[in-house]
Coordinates of N, CA and C in Angstrom, one line a residue:
X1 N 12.3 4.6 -10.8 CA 11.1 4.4 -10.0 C 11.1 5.5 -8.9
X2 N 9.7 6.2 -8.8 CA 9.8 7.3 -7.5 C 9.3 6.5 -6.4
X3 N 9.2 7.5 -5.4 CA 8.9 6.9 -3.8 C 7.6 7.0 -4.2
X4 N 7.0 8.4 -4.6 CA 5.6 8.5 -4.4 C 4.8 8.0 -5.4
X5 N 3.7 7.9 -5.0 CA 2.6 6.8 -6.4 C 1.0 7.5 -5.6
X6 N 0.4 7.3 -6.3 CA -1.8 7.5 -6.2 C -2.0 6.5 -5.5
X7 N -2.7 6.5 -4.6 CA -3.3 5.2 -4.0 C -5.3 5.5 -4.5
X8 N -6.0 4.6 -4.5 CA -7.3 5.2 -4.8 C -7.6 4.3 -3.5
X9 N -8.4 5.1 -2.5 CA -9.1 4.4 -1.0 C -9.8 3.3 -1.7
X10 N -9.5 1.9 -0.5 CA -10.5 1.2 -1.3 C -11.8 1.2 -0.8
X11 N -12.5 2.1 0.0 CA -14.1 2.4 0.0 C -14.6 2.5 -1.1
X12 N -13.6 3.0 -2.4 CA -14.2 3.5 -3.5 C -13.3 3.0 -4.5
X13 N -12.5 2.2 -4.5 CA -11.6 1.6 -5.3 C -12.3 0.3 -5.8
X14 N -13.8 -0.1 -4.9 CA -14.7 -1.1 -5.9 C -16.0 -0.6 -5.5
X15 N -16.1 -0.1 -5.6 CA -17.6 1.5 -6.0 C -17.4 1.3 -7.8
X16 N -18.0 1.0 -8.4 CA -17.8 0.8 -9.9 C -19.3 2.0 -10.6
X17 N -19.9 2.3 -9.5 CA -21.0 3.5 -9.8 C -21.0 4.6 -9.7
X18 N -19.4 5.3 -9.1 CA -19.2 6.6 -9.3 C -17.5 6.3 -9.4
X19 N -17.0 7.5 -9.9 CA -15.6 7.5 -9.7 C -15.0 8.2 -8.9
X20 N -13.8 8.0 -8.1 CA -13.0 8.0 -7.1 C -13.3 9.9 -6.9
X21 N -13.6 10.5 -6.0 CA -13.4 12.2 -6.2 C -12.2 12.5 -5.4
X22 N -11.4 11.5 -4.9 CA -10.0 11.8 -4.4 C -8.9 11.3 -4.7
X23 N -7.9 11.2 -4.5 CA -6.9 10.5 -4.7 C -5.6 10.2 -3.4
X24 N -5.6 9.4 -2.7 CA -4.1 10.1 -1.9 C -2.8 9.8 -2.5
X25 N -1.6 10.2 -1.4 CA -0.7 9.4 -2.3 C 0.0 9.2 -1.1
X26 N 0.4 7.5 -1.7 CA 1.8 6.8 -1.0 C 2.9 6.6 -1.1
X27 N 3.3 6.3 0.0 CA 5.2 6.3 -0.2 C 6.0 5.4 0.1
X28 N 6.3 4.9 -1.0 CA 7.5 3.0 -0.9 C 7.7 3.1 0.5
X29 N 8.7 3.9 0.3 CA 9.3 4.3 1.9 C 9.3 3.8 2.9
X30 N 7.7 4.4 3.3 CA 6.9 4.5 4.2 C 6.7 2.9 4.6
X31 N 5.8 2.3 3.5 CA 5.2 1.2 3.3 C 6.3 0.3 3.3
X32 N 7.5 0.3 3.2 CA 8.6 -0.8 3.2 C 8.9 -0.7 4.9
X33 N 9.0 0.1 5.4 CA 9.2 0.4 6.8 C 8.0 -0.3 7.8
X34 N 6.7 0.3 7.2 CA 5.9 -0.5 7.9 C 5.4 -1.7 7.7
X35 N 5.7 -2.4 6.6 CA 5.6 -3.9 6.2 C 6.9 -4.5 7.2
X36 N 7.9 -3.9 7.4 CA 9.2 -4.7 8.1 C 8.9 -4.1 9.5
X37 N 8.3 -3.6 10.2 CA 7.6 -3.1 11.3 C 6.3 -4.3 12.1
X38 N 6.0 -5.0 10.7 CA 4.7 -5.5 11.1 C 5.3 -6.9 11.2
X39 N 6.5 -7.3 10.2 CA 7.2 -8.6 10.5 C 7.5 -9.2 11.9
X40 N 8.4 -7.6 12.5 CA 9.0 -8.1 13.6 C 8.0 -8.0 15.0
X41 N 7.1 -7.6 14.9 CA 6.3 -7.6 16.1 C 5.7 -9.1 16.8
X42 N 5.5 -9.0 17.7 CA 5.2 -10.4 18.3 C 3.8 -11.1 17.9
X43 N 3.3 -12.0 17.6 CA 2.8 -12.7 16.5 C 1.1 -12.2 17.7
X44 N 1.0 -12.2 19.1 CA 0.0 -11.7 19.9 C -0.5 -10.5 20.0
X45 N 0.3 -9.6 19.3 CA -0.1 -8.2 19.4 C -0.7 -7.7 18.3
X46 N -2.1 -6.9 18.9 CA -3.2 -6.6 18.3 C -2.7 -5.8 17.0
X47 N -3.4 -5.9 15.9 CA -3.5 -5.7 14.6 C -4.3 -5.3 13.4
X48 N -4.0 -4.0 13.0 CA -5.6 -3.7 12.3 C -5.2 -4.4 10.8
X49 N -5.4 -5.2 10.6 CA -4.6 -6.0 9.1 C -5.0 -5.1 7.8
X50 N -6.1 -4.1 8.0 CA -6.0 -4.0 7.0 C -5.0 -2.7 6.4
X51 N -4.5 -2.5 7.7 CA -3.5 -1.2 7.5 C -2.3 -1.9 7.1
X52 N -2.0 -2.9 7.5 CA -1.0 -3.4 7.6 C -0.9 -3.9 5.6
X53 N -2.0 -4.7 5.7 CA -2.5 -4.7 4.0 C -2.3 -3.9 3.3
X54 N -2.4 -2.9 3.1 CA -2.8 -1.4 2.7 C -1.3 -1.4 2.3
X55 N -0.4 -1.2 3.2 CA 1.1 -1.0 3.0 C 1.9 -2.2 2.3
X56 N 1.5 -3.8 2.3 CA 1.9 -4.5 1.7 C 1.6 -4.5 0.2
X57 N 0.4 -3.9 -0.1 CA 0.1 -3.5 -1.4 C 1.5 -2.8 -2.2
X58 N 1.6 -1.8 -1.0 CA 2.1 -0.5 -2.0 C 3.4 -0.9 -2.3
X59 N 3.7 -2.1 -1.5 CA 5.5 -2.7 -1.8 C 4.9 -3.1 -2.6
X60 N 4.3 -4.5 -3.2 CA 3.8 -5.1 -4.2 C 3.8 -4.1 -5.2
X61 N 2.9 -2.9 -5.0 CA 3.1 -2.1 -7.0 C 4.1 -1.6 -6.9
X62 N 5.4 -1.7 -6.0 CA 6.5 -1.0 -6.0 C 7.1 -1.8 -6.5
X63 N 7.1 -3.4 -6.7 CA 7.6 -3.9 -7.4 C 7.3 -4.1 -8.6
X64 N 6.2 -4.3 -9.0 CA 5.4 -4.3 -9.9 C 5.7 -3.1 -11.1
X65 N 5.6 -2.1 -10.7 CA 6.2 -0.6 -11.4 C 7.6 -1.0 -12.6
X66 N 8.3 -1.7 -12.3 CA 9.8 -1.2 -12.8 C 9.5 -2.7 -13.8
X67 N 8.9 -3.3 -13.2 CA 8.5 -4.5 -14.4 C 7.6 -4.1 -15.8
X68 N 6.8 -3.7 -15.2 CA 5.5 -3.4 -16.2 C 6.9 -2.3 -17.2
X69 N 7.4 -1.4 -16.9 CA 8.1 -0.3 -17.6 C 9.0 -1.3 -18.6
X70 N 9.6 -2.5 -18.4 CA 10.5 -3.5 -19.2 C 9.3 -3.9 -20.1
X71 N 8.8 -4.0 -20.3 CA 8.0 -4.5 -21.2 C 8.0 -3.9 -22.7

């Protein structure tokens, strides 16, 4: 399994009437750091969730990845 993977933005990841004209890419890494970043902060401190989201995703297909390949 690598670090890096395609993310497709979801402005346009449910746009179903044109297709994606970019792609970025994400990094386990990253997203494992900032998921355990978002744990430890104090439960009052302001929050853009969906950033925080964004990177819980990318653990999720990080786990996801090495399953689908056993198949």
């Amino acid at each position: 399994m690598g670090n890096d993977y395609w993310s497709v933005p979801t402005d346009v990841a449910f746009d179903m009437l044109s297709a994606p004209d970019e792609l970025t890419v994400g990094q386990l890494v990253d997203d494992v750091e900032s998921v355990r970043e978002f744990v430890e902060r104090p439960i009052d401190e302001p929050t853009a969730i969906w950033h925080e989201l964004a990177h819980i995703v990318g653990v999720l297909r990080g786990i996801e990845e090495p399953d689908r390949r056993s198949i």
